[in-house]
């Protein structure tokens, strides 16, 4: 015994595991020790000399020590689990912010555009690739020309700026691959006359559903087919590009529309045919 309770010789032959070993058996297991007042984990093996058993060797260990070690390991595992959960939660929060913050900015930009601020753009430089791609697509959509429907000029056309500061007129049917339902045919024609000098729209010379690029102070004639006119008569308008503010992507236009079906007069006052 490496840690005897008292000095002197003690007889362990009455211990069940030692008795089993003296009977040429290997004994192992756990039991409660009355002398130690604790549980034991033990193993006992016979010691033989030839065919004769001359003794036994027993190794024992207090179950309390084992339980203490197990509890210590459980505590370490619990601590490791808590640290892992904390790290995972922190990483999850960072990833969530990495994803949701650009989405929040994108939502804010969409609301600003919906409120009339057409210069609002989303930040496409942060967030995961999918969110950056979504923000880029949103910005491209926001930069596309705005289609005017039932506006002050009362025809379906969009406007865009070219790289050299000119204005591109784009009929709705030329803007999208598939024409919007009910989108009218729009004819465009460049005029060499000044806005005020142009008093009557010509009947011919229009190019239908095709883009037209003009500069500042140039005038464009517009012929718009209208389903509301009897016999499908069109109505006419003239549009002058007064100025272009490229840094703000703004175009100042002057327009006059004759909403009388088939009337080509482009002057203020009562229309002439």
Short mmCIF file of C-alpha atoms in Angstrom, two decimals:
data_model
loop_
_atom_site.label_atom_id
_atom_site.label_comp_id
_atom_site.label_asym_id
_atom_site.label_seq_id
_atom_site.Cartn_x
_atom_site.Cartn_y
_atom_site.Cartn_z
CA UNK A 1 0.00 0.00 0.00
CA UNK A 2 1.57 3.28 -1.07
CA UNK A 3 -0.55 5.28 1.36
CA UNK A 4 -1.28 3.09 4.41
CA UNK A 5 -3.70 4.28 7.07
CA UNK A 6 -1.43 2.97 9.80
CA UNK A 7 1.99 1.39 10.19
CA UNK A 8 2.50 -2.32 10.49
CA UNK A 9 1.44 -5.39 8.63
CA UNK A 10 -2.16 -5.63 7.49
CA UNK A 11 -3.98 -8.60 6.07
CA UNK A 12 -5.95 -7.89 2.89
CA UNK A 13 -6.89 -11.48 2.16
CA UNK A 14 -10.43 -10.78 3.33
CA UNK A 15 -10.92 -8.18 0.63
CA UNK A 16 -13.10 -9.68 -2.11
CA UNK A 17 -10.81 -8.66 -4.93
CA UNK A 18 -7.72 -10.02 -3.15
CA UNK A 19 -9.55 -13.24 -2.33
CA UNK A 20 -10.45 -13.59 -6.00
CA UNK A 21 -6.83 -12.99 -7.02
CA UNK A 22 -5.61 -15.63 -4.54
CA UNK A 23 -8.09 -17.94 -6.23
CA UNK A 24 -6.19 -17.38 -9.49
CA UNK A 25 -8.70 -14.87 -10.87
CA UNK A 26 -8.25 -11.33 -12.10
CA UNK A 27 -10.68 -9.05 -10.28
CA UNK A 28 -11.63 -5.49 -11.22
CA UNK A 29 -14.49 -3.16 -10.40
CA UNK A 30 -15.70 -0.73 -7.79
CA UNK A 31 -16.88 -1.13 -4.21
CA UNK A 32 -17.26 0.83 -1.01
CA UNK A 33 -14.39 0.59 1.46
CA UNK A 34 -15.48 0.51 5.09
CA UNK A 35 -11.97 1.23 6.30
CA UNK A 36 -11.44 4.19 3.98
CA UNK A 37 -15.06 5.33 4.06
CA UNK A 38 -15.02 5.96 0.34
CA UNK A 39 -15.54 4.16 -2.89
CA UNK A 40 -12.70 2.32 -4.58
CA UNK A 41 -11.82 1.48 -8.13
CA UNK A 42 -9.63 -1.56 -8.03
CA UNK A 43 -7.91 -4.27 -9.98
CA UNK A 44 -6.26 -7.31 -8.38
CA UNK A 45 -4.17 -10.01 -10.09
CA UNK A 46 -2.61 -13.20 -8.73
CA UNK A 47 1.16 -13.57 -8.26
CA UNK A 48 2.27 -17.11 -9.17
CA UNK A 49 5.45 -19.07 -8.74
CA UNK A 50 5.17 -21.92 -11.14
CA UNK A 51 1.69 -23.34 -10.67
CA UNK A 52 1.40 -22.08 -7.13
CA UNK A 53 -0.20 -18.74 -6.19
CA UNK A 54 2.05 -17.07 -3.66
CA UNK A 55 0.29 -13.73 -3.39
CA UNK A 56 -1.76 -11.02 -5.05
CA UNK A 57 -1.22 -7.46 -6.22
CA UNK A 58 -4.02 -4.92 -5.90
CA UNK A 59 -4.16 -1.43 -7.35
CA UNK A 60 -6.92 0.79 -6.05
CA UNK A 61 -7.95 4.37 -6.49
CA UNK A 62 -10.48 6.45 -4.63
CA UNK A 63 -13.66 7.03 -6.63
CA UNK A 64 -13.85 10.49 -5.07
CA UNK A 65 -10.62 11.43 -6.78
CA UNK A 66 -11.94 10.07 -10.06
CA UNK A 67 -15.19 11.96 -9.62
CA UNK A 68 -13.28 15.12 -8.78
CA UNK A 69 -11.26 14.70 -11.96
CA UNK A 70 -14.42 14.03 -13.98
CA UNK A 71 -16.06 17.13 -12.51
CA UNK A 72 -12.95 19.09 -13.34
CA UNK A 73 -13.14 17.88 -16.94
CA UNK A 74 -16.85 18.71 -17.06
CA UNK A 75 -16.09 22.21 -15.84
CA UNK A 76 -13.39 22.60 -18.48
CA UNK A 77 -15.77 21.33 -21.16
CA UNK A 78 -18.50 23.70 -19.96
CA UNK A 79 -16.04 26.59 -19.98
CA UNK A 80 -14.84 25.66 -23.46
CA UNK A 81 -18.46 25.39 -24.62
CA UNK A 82 -19.32 28.79 -23.17
CA UNK A 83 -16.30 30.37 -24.84
CA UNK A 84 -17.21 28.68 -28.13
CA UNK A 85 -20.79 29.93 -27.89
CA UNK A 86 -19.62 33.44 -27.05
CA UNK A 87 -17.22 33.49 -30.00
CA UNK A 88 -19.90 32.04 -32.30
CA UNK A 89 -22.41 34.66 -31.11
CA UNK A 90 -19.90 37.45 -31.66
CA UNK A 91 -19.03 36.19 -35.13
CA UNK A 92 -22.74 35.80 -35.90
CA UNK A 93 -23.43 39.38 -34.83
CA UNK A 94 -20.55 40.68 -36.95
CA UNK A 95 -21.71 38.68 -39.98
CA UNK A 96 -25.30 39.83 -39.44
CA UNK A 97 -24.18 43.45 -39.30
CA UNK A 98 -21.97 42.90 -42.33
CA UNK A 99 -25.03 41.72 -44.25
CA UNK A 100 -27.85 43.79 -42.76
CA UNK A 101 -26.15 47.19 -42.67
CA UNK A 102 -25.73 47.40 -46.49
CA UNK A 103 -29.29 46.09 -46.88
CA UNK A 104 -30.49 48.83 -44.53
CA UNK A 105 -28.65 51.44 -46.58
CA UNK A 106 -30.15 49.96 -49.75
CA UNK A 107 -33.61 50.17 -48.22
CA UNK A 108 -32.96 53.78 -47.23
CA UNK A 109 -31.84 54.66 -50.76
CA UNK A 110 -34.98 53.05 -52.18
CA UNK A 111 -37.13 55.09 -49.80
CA UNK A 112 -35.33 58.30 -50.77
CA UNK A 113 -35.94 57.62 -54.44
CA UNK A 114 -39.55 56.80 -53.64
CA UNK A 115 -39.77 60.18 -51.87
CA UNK A 116 -38.56 61.98 -54.97
CA UNK A 117 -34.79 62.17 -54.43
CA UNK A 118 -33.66 60.64 -57.73
CA UNK A 119 -30.00 61.25 -56.86
CA UNK A 120 -30.07 58.77 -53.96
CA UNK A 121 -27.71 55.81 -54.41
CA UNK A 122 -26.84 52.72 -52.39
CA UNK A 123 -23.30 51.97 -51.15
CA UNK A 124 -22.05 49.12 -53.32
CA UNK A 125 -18.60 48.90 -51.69
CA UNK A 126 -19.49 47.04 -48.48
CA UNK A 127 -21.11 43.76 -47.56
CA UNK A 128 -21.03 40.27 -49.09
CA UNK A 129 -20.72 39.90 -52.87
CA UNK A 130 -24.43 39.21 -53.31
CA UNK A 131 -25.43 42.39 -51.47
CA UNK A 132 -22.84 44.46 -53.37
CA UNK A 133 -24.19 43.08 -56.65
CA UNK A 134 -27.73 43.95 -55.56
CA UNK A 135 -26.67 47.50 -54.64
CA UNK A 136 -24.88 47.90 -57.98
CA UNK A 137 -27.96 46.71 -59.86
CA UNK A 138 -30.11 49.11 -57.84
CA UNK A 139 -27.79 52.02 -58.69
CA UNK A 140 -27.83 51.12 -62.38
CA UNK A 141 -31.61 51.02 -62.29
CA UNK A 142 -31.72 54.38 -60.51
CA UNK A 143 -29.42 55.92 -63.10
CA UNK A 144 -31.55 54.78 -66.02
CA UNK A 145 -33.81 57.38 -67.55
CA UNK A 146 -37.11 57.98 -65.83
CA UNK A 147 -40.12 57.21 -68.00
CA UNK A 148 -42.62 60.05 -67.93
CA UNK A 149 -46.19 58.77 -68.01
CA UNK A 150 -49.05 61.29 -68.14
CA UNK A 151 -46.60 64.06 -67.21
CA UNK A 152 -46.62 67.70 -68.27
CA UNK A 153 -45.77 66.80 -71.87
CA UNK A 154 -48.29 63.95 -71.85
CA UNK A 155 -46.30 61.42 -73.87
CA UNK A 156 -44.34 58.29 -73.14
CA UNK A 157 -40.66 59.21 -73.44
CA UNK A 158 -37.55 59.06 -71.30
CA UNK A 159 -34.53 61.31 -71.16
CA UNK A 160 -30.88 60.47 -70.54
CA UNK A 161 -27.57 62.31 -70.64
CA UNK A 162 -24.78 61.27 -72.97
CA UNK A 163 -21.11 61.45 -72.09
CA UNK A 164 -20.66 64.71 -74.02
CA UNK A 165 -23.53 66.50 -72.25
CA UNK A 166 -26.25 66.00 -74.83
CA UNK A 167 -29.77 64.73 -74.23
CA UNK A 168 -31.02 61.40 -75.50
CA UNK A 169 -34.77 61.09 -76.15
CA UNK A 170 -35.88 57.49 -75.68
CA UNK A 171 -39.42 56.35 -76.53
CA UNK A 172 -40.86 53.88 -74.02
CA UNK A 173 -40.99 51.13 -76.62
CA UNK A 174 -37.26 51.57 -77.26
CA UNK A 175 -36.41 51.65 -73.56
CA UNK A 176 -37.42 48.10 -72.66
CA UNK A 177 -37.15 44.85 -74.65
CA UNK A 178 -40.90 44.27 -74.38
CA UNK A 179 -43.15 47.27 -74.80
CA UNK A 180 -45.23 48.16 -71.75
CA UNK A 181 -48.91 47.36 -72.04
CA UNK A 182 -50.67 50.27 -73.74
CA UNK A 183 -47.44 52.16 -74.51
CA UNK A 184 -48.14 54.36 -77.54
CA UNK A 185 -46.01 54.67 -80.64
CA UNK A 186 -43.81 57.75 -80.32
CA UNK A 187 -42.40 59.52 -83.37
CA UNK A 188 -39.44 61.89 -83.00
CA UNK A 189 -38.03 64.45 -85.43
CA UNK A 190 -35.26 67.03 -85.03
CA UNK A 191 -36.24 70.56 -86.02
CA UNK A 192 -33.91 73.25 -87.31
CA UNK A 193 -36.34 75.98 -86.19
CA UNK A 194 -36.22 77.81 -82.89
CA UNK A 195 -38.79 76.86 -80.29
CA UNK A 196 -40.93 79.99 -80.65
CA UNK A 197 -40.57 80.04 -84.43
CA UNK A 198 -41.89 76.49 -84.73
CA UNK A 199 -45.66 77.00 -84.94
CA UNK A 200 -46.84 73.91 -86.79
CA UNK A 201 -45.83 70.27 -86.67
CA UNK A 202 -45.12 68.54 -89.98
CA UNK A 203 -47.12 65.48 -90.96
CA UNK A 204 -44.14 63.42 -92.09
CA UNK A 205 -40.48 62.90 -91.28
CA UNK A 206 -40.90 61.22 -87.87
CA UNK A 207 -38.94 58.16 -86.81
CA UNK A 208 -41.09 55.88 -84.67
CA UNK A 209 -39.82 54.31 -81.44
CA UNK A 210 -36.18 55.20 -82.06
CA UNK A 211 -33.81 57.22 -79.87
CA UNK A 212 -32.73 60.73 -80.83
CA UNK A 213 -29.76 62.70 -79.42
CA UNK A 214 -29.87 66.51 -79.40
CA UNK A 215 -27.87 69.31 -77.85
CA UNK A 216 -28.76 72.39 -75.82
CA UNK A 217 -31.13 74.83 -77.63
CA UNK A 218 -32.17 72.18 -80.14
CA UNK A 219 -35.86 71.40 -80.64
CA UNK A 220 -37.51 68.01 -81.06
CA UNK A 221 -40.95 67.43 -82.57
CA UNK A 222 -43.00 64.65 -81.06
CA UNK A 223 -45.90 62.76 -82.58
CA UNK A 224 -47.80 60.57 -80.17
CA UNK A 225 -50.41 58.01 -81.16
CA UNK A 226 -53.35 58.13 -78.77
CA UNK A 227 -55.96 55.46 -78.23
CA UNK A 228 -58.27 58.17 -76.93
CA UNK A 229 -58.46 59.95 -80.27
CA UNK A 230 -61.18 59.10 -82.76
CA UNK A 231 -59.89 57.30 -85.85
CA UNK A 232 -56.49 56.97 -84.18
CA UNK A 233 -55.46 60.56 -84.87
CA UNK A 234 -52.15 61.49 -83.16
CA UNK A 235 -51.39 64.62 -81.24
CA UNK A 236 -48.21 66.66 -81.39
CA UNK A 237 -45.73 68.43 -79.14
CA UNK A 238 -42.46 70.31 -79.32
CA UNK A 239 -39.64 70.03 -76.77
CA UNK A 240 -36.60 72.32 -76.46
CA UNK A 241 -33.50 71.54 -74.40
CA UNK A 242 -32.89 74.78 -72.53
CA UNK A 243 -29.94 73.63 -70.41
CA UNK A 244 -28.07 70.62 -69.05
CA UNK A 245 -26.51 70.38 -65.57
CA UNK A 246 -24.33 67.32 -66.04
CA UNK A 247 -22.89 67.33 -62.50
CA UNK A 248 -26.42 66.97 -61.09
CA UNK A 249 -27.74 64.89 -64.00
CA UNK A 250 -30.47 67.46 -64.55
CA UNK A 251 -32.11 68.53 -67.79
CA UNK A 252 -34.18 71.71 -68.18
CA UNK A 253 -36.80 71.31 -70.92
CA UNK A 254 -39.37 73.63 -72.45
CA UNK A 255 -42.46 71.95 -73.86
CA UNK A 256 -45.70 72.73 -75.61
CA UNK A 257 -48.33 70.10 -76.31
CA UNK A 258 -51.40 70.32 -78.51
CA UNK A 259 -53.75 67.83 -76.92
CA UNK A 260 -56.34 68.19 -79.63
CA UNK A 261 -56.37 65.00 -81.68
CA UNK A 262 -55.00 65.52 -85.17
CA UNK A 263 -54.22 69.23 -84.65
CA UNK A 264 -50.67 70.20 -85.59
CA UNK A 265 -50.62 73.79 -84.37
CA UNK A 266 -47.87 74.39 -81.81
CA UNK A 267 -48.70 77.84 -80.51
CA UNK A 268 -50.35 79.06 -77.37
CA UNK A 269 -54.03 79.94 -77.46
CA UNK A 270 -56.88 78.37 -79.40
CA UNK A 271 -55.57 75.62 -81.66
CA UNK A 272 -55.51 75.75 -85.43
CA UNK A 273 -55.63 72.60 -87.50
#
